[in-house]
PDB file of C-alpha atoms in Angstrom:
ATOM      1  CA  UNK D   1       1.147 -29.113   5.949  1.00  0.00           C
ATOM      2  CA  UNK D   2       4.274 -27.107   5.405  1.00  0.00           C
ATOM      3  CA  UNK D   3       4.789 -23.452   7.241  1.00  0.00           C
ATOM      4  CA  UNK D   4       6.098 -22.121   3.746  1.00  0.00           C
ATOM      5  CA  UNK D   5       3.463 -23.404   1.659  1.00  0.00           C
ATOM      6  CA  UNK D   6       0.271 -22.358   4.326  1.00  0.00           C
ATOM      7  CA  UNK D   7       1.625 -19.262   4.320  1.00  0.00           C
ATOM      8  CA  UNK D   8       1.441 -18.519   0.485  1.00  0.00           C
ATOM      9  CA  UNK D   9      -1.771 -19.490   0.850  1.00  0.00           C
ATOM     10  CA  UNK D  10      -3.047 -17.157   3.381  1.00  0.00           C
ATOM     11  CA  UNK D  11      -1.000 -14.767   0.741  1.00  0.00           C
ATOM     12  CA  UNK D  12      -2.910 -15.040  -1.826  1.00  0.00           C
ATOM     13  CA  UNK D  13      -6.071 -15.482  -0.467  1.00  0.00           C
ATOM     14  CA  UNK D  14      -5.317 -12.553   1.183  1.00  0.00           C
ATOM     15  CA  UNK D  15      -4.422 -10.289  -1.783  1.00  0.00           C
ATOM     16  CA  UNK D  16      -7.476 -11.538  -3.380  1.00  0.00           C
ATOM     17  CA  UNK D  17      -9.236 -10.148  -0.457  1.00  0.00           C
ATOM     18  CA  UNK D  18      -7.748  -6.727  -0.538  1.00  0.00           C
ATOM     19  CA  UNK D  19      -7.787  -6.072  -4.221  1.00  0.00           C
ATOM     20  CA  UNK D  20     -11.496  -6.414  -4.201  1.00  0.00           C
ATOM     21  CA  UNK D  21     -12.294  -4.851  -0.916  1.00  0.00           C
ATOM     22  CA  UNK D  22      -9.448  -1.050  -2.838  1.00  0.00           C
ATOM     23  CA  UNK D  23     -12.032  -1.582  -6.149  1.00  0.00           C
ATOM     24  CA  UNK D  24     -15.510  -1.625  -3.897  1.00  0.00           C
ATOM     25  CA  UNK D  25     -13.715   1.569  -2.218  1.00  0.00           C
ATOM     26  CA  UNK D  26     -12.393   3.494  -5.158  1.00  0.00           C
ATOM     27  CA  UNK D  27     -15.901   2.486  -6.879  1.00  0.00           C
ATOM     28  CA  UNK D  28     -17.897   3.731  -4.272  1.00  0.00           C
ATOM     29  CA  UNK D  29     -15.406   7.043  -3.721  1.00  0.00           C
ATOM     30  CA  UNK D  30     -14.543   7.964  -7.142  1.00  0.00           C
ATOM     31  CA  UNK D  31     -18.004   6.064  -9.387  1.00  0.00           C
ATOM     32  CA  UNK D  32     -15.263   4.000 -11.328  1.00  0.00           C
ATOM     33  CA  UNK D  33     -16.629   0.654 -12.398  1.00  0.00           C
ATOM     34  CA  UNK D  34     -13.364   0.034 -14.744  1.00  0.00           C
ATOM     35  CA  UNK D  35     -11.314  -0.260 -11.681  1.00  0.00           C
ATOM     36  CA  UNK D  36     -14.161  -2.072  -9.742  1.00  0.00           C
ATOM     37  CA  UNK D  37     -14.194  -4.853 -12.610  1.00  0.00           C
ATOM     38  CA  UNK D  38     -10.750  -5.271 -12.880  1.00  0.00           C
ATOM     39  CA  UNK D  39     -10.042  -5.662  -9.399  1.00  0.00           C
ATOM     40  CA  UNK D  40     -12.718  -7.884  -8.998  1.00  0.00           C
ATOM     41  CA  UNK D  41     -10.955  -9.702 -12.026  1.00  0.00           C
ATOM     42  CA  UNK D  42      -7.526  -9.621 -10.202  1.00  0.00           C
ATOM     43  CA  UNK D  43      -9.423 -10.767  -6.957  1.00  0.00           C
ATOM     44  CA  UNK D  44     -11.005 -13.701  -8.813  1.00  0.00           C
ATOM     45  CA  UNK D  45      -7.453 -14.876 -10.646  1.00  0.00           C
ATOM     46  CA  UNK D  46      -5.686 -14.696  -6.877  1.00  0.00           C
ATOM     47  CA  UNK D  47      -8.406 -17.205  -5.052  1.00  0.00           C
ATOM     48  CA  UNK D  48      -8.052 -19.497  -7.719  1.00  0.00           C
ATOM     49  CA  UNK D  49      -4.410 -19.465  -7.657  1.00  0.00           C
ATOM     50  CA  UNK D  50      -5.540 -19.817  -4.221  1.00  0.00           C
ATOM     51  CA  UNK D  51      -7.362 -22.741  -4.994  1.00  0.00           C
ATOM     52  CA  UNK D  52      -4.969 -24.353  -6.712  1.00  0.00           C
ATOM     53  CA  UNK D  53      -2.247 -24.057  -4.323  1.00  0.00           C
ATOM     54  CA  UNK D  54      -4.701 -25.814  -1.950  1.00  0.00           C
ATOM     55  CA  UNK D  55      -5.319 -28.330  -3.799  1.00  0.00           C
ATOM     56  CA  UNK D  56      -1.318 -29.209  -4.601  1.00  0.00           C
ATOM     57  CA  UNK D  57      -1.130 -28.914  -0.585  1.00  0.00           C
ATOM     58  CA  UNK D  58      -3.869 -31.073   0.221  1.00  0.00           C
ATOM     59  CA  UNK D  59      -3.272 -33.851  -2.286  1.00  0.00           C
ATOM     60  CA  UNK D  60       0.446 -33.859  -1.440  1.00  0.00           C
ATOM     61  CA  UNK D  61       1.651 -33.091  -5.345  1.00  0.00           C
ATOM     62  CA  UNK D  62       5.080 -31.408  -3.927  1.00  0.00           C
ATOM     63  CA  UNK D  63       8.439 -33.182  -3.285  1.00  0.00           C
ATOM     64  CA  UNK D  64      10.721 -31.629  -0.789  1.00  0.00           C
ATOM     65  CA  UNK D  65      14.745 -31.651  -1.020  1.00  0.00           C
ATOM     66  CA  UNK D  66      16.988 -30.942   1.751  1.00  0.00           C
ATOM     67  CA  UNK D  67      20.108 -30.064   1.422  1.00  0.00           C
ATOM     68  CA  UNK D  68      23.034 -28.271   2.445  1.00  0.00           C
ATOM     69  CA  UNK D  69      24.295 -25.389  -0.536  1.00  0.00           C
ATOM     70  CA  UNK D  70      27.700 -26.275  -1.152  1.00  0.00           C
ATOM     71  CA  UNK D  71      27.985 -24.474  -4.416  1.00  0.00           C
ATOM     72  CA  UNK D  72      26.030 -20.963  -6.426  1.00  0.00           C
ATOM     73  CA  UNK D  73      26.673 -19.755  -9.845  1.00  0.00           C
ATOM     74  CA  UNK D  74      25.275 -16.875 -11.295  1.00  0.00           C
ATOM     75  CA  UNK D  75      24.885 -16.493 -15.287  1.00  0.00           C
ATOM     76  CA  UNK D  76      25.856 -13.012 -16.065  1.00  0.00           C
ATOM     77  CA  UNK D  77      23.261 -12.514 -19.110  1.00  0.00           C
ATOM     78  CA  UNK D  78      20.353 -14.941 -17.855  1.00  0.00           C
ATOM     79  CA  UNK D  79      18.247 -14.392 -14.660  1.00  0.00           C
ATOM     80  CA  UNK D  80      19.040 -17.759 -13.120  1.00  0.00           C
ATOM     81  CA  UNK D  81      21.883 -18.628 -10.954  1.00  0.00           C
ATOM     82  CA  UNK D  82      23.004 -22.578 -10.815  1.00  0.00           C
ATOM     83  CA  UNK D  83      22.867 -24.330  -7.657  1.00  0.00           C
ATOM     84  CA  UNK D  84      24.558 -27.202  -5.730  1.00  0.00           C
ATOM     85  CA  UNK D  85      23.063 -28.786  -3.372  1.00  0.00           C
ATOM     86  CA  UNK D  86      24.359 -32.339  -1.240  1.00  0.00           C
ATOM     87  CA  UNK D  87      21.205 -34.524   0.534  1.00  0.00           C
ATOM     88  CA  UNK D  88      22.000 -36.283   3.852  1.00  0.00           C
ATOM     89  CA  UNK D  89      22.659 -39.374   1.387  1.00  0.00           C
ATOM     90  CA  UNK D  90      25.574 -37.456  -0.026  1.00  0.00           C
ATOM     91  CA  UNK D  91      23.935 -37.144  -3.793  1.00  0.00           C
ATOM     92  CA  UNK D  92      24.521 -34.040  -5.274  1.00  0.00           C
ATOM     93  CA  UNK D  93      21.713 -32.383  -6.871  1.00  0.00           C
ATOM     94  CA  UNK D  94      22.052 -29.350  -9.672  1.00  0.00           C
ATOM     95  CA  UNK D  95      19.445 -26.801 -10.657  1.00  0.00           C
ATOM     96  CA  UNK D  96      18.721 -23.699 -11.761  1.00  0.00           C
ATOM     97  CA  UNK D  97      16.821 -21.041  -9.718  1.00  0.00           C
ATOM     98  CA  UNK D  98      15.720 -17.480 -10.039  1.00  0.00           C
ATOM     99  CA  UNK D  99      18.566 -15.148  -9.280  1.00  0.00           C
ATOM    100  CA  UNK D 100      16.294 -13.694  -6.798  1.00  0.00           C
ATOM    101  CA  UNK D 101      16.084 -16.497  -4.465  1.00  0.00           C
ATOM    102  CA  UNK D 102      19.150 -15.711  -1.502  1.00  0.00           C
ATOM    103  CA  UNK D 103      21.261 -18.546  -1.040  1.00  0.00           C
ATOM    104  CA  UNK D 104      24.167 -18.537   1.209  1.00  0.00           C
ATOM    105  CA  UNK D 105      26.826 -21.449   0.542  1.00  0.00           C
ATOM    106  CA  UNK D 106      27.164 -23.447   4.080  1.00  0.00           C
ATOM    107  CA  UNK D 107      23.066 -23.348   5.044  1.00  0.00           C
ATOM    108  CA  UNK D 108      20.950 -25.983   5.204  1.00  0.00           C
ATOM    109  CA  UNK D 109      17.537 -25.649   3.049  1.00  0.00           C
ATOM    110  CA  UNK D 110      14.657 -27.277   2.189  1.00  0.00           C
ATOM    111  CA  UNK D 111      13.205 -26.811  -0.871  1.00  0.00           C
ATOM    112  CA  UNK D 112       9.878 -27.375  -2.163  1.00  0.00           C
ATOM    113  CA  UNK D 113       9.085 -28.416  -5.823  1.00  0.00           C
ATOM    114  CA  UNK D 114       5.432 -29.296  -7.434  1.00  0.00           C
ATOM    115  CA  UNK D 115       5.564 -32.790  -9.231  1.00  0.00           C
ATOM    116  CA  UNK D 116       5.620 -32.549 -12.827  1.00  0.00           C
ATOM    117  CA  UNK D 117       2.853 -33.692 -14.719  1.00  0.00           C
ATOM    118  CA  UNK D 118       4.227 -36.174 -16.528  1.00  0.00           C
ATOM    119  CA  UNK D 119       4.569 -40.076 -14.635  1.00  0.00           C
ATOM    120  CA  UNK D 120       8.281 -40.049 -13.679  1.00  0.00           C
ATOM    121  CA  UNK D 121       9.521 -38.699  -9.944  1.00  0.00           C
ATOM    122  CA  UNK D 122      12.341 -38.558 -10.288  1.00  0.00           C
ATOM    123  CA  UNK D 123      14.104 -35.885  -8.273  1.00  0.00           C
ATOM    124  CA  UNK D 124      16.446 -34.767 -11.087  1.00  0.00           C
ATOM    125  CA  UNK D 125      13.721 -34.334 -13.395  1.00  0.00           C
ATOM    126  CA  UNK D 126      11.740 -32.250 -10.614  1.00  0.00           C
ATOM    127  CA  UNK D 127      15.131 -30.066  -9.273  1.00  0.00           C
ATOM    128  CA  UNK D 128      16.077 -29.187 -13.361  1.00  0.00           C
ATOM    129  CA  UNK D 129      12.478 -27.579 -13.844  1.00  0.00           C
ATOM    130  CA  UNK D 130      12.320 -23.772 -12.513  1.00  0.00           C
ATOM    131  CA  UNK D 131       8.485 -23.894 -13.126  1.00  0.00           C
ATOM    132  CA  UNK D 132       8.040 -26.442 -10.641  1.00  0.00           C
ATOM    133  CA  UNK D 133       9.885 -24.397  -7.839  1.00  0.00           C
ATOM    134  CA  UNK D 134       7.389 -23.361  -4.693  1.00  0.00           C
ATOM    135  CA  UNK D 135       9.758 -22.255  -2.383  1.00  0.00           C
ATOM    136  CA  UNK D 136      12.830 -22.492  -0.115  1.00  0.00           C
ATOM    137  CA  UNK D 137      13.046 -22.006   4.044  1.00  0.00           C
ATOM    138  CA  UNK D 138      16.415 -22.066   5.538  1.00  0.00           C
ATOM    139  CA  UNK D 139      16.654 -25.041   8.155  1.00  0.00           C
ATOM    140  CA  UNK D 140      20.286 -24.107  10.155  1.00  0.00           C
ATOM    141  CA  UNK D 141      22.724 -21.551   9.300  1.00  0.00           C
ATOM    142  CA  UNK D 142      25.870 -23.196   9.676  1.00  0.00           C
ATOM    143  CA  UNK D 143      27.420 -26.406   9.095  1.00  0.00           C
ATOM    144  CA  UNK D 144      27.415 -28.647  12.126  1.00  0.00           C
ATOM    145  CA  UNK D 145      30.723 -28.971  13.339  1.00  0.00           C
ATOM    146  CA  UNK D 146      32.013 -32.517  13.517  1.00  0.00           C
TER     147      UNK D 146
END
């Protein structure tokens, strides 16, 4: 089990947790059952994102790409930036991600995508689909020297 994806997990679960332990709180502080329900609603959405997450995890429905980022573009109008990334097989693998995600051209990632519903694996069809991003965790921070 991946570090990056156990510890969205624990995450969620965890915000679950909290947003219904605030609403029992505030209900018992302040008498408000409006917040009570919709915290409880909140904490019921978060475990079964929870749930789901596990289940991707445990059934092994995520591909992984390493790579080293050898190339960023940012759209000035959109909120996704275009990335390059070359595999140890030298392929060269293009996709778009959220503008929020830090990249730094020179590091060595490994991304994490879920599988797309549909039959074919293929990693182009996996890397092109921003819904299907879980998550990134930097690997080294330079380029080995040669």
């Amino acid at each position: 089990m991946s570090g990056l994806l156990l510890s969205k997990l624990i995450v969620q679960w965890a915000i679950g947790v909290f947003c219904i332990i605030l609403g029992g709180a505030f209900r018992l502080h302040f008498h408000d059952k409006l917040l009570l329900y919709m915290s409880v609603i909140i904490g019921i959405c978060c475990f079964l994102r929870c749930f789901l997450l596990y289940r991707l995890i445990r059934t092994n429905s995520y591909q992984t790409l390493e790579g080293l980022c050898i190339k960023r573009n940012y759209s000035l109008l959109k909120k996704t930036q275009q990335v390059t990334f070359k595999d140890k097989n030298e392929c060269e693998h293009q996709f778009m991600l959220d503008k929020r995600v830090k990249l730094l051209i020179g590091h060595r990632y490994r991304l994490y995508f879920r599988l797309p519903s549909h039959t074919s694996s293929n990693t182009e069809d996996i890397s092109q689909s921003l819904q299907n991003y879980l998550g990134i965790e930097e690997l080294s921070s330079t380029i080995p020297v040669k």
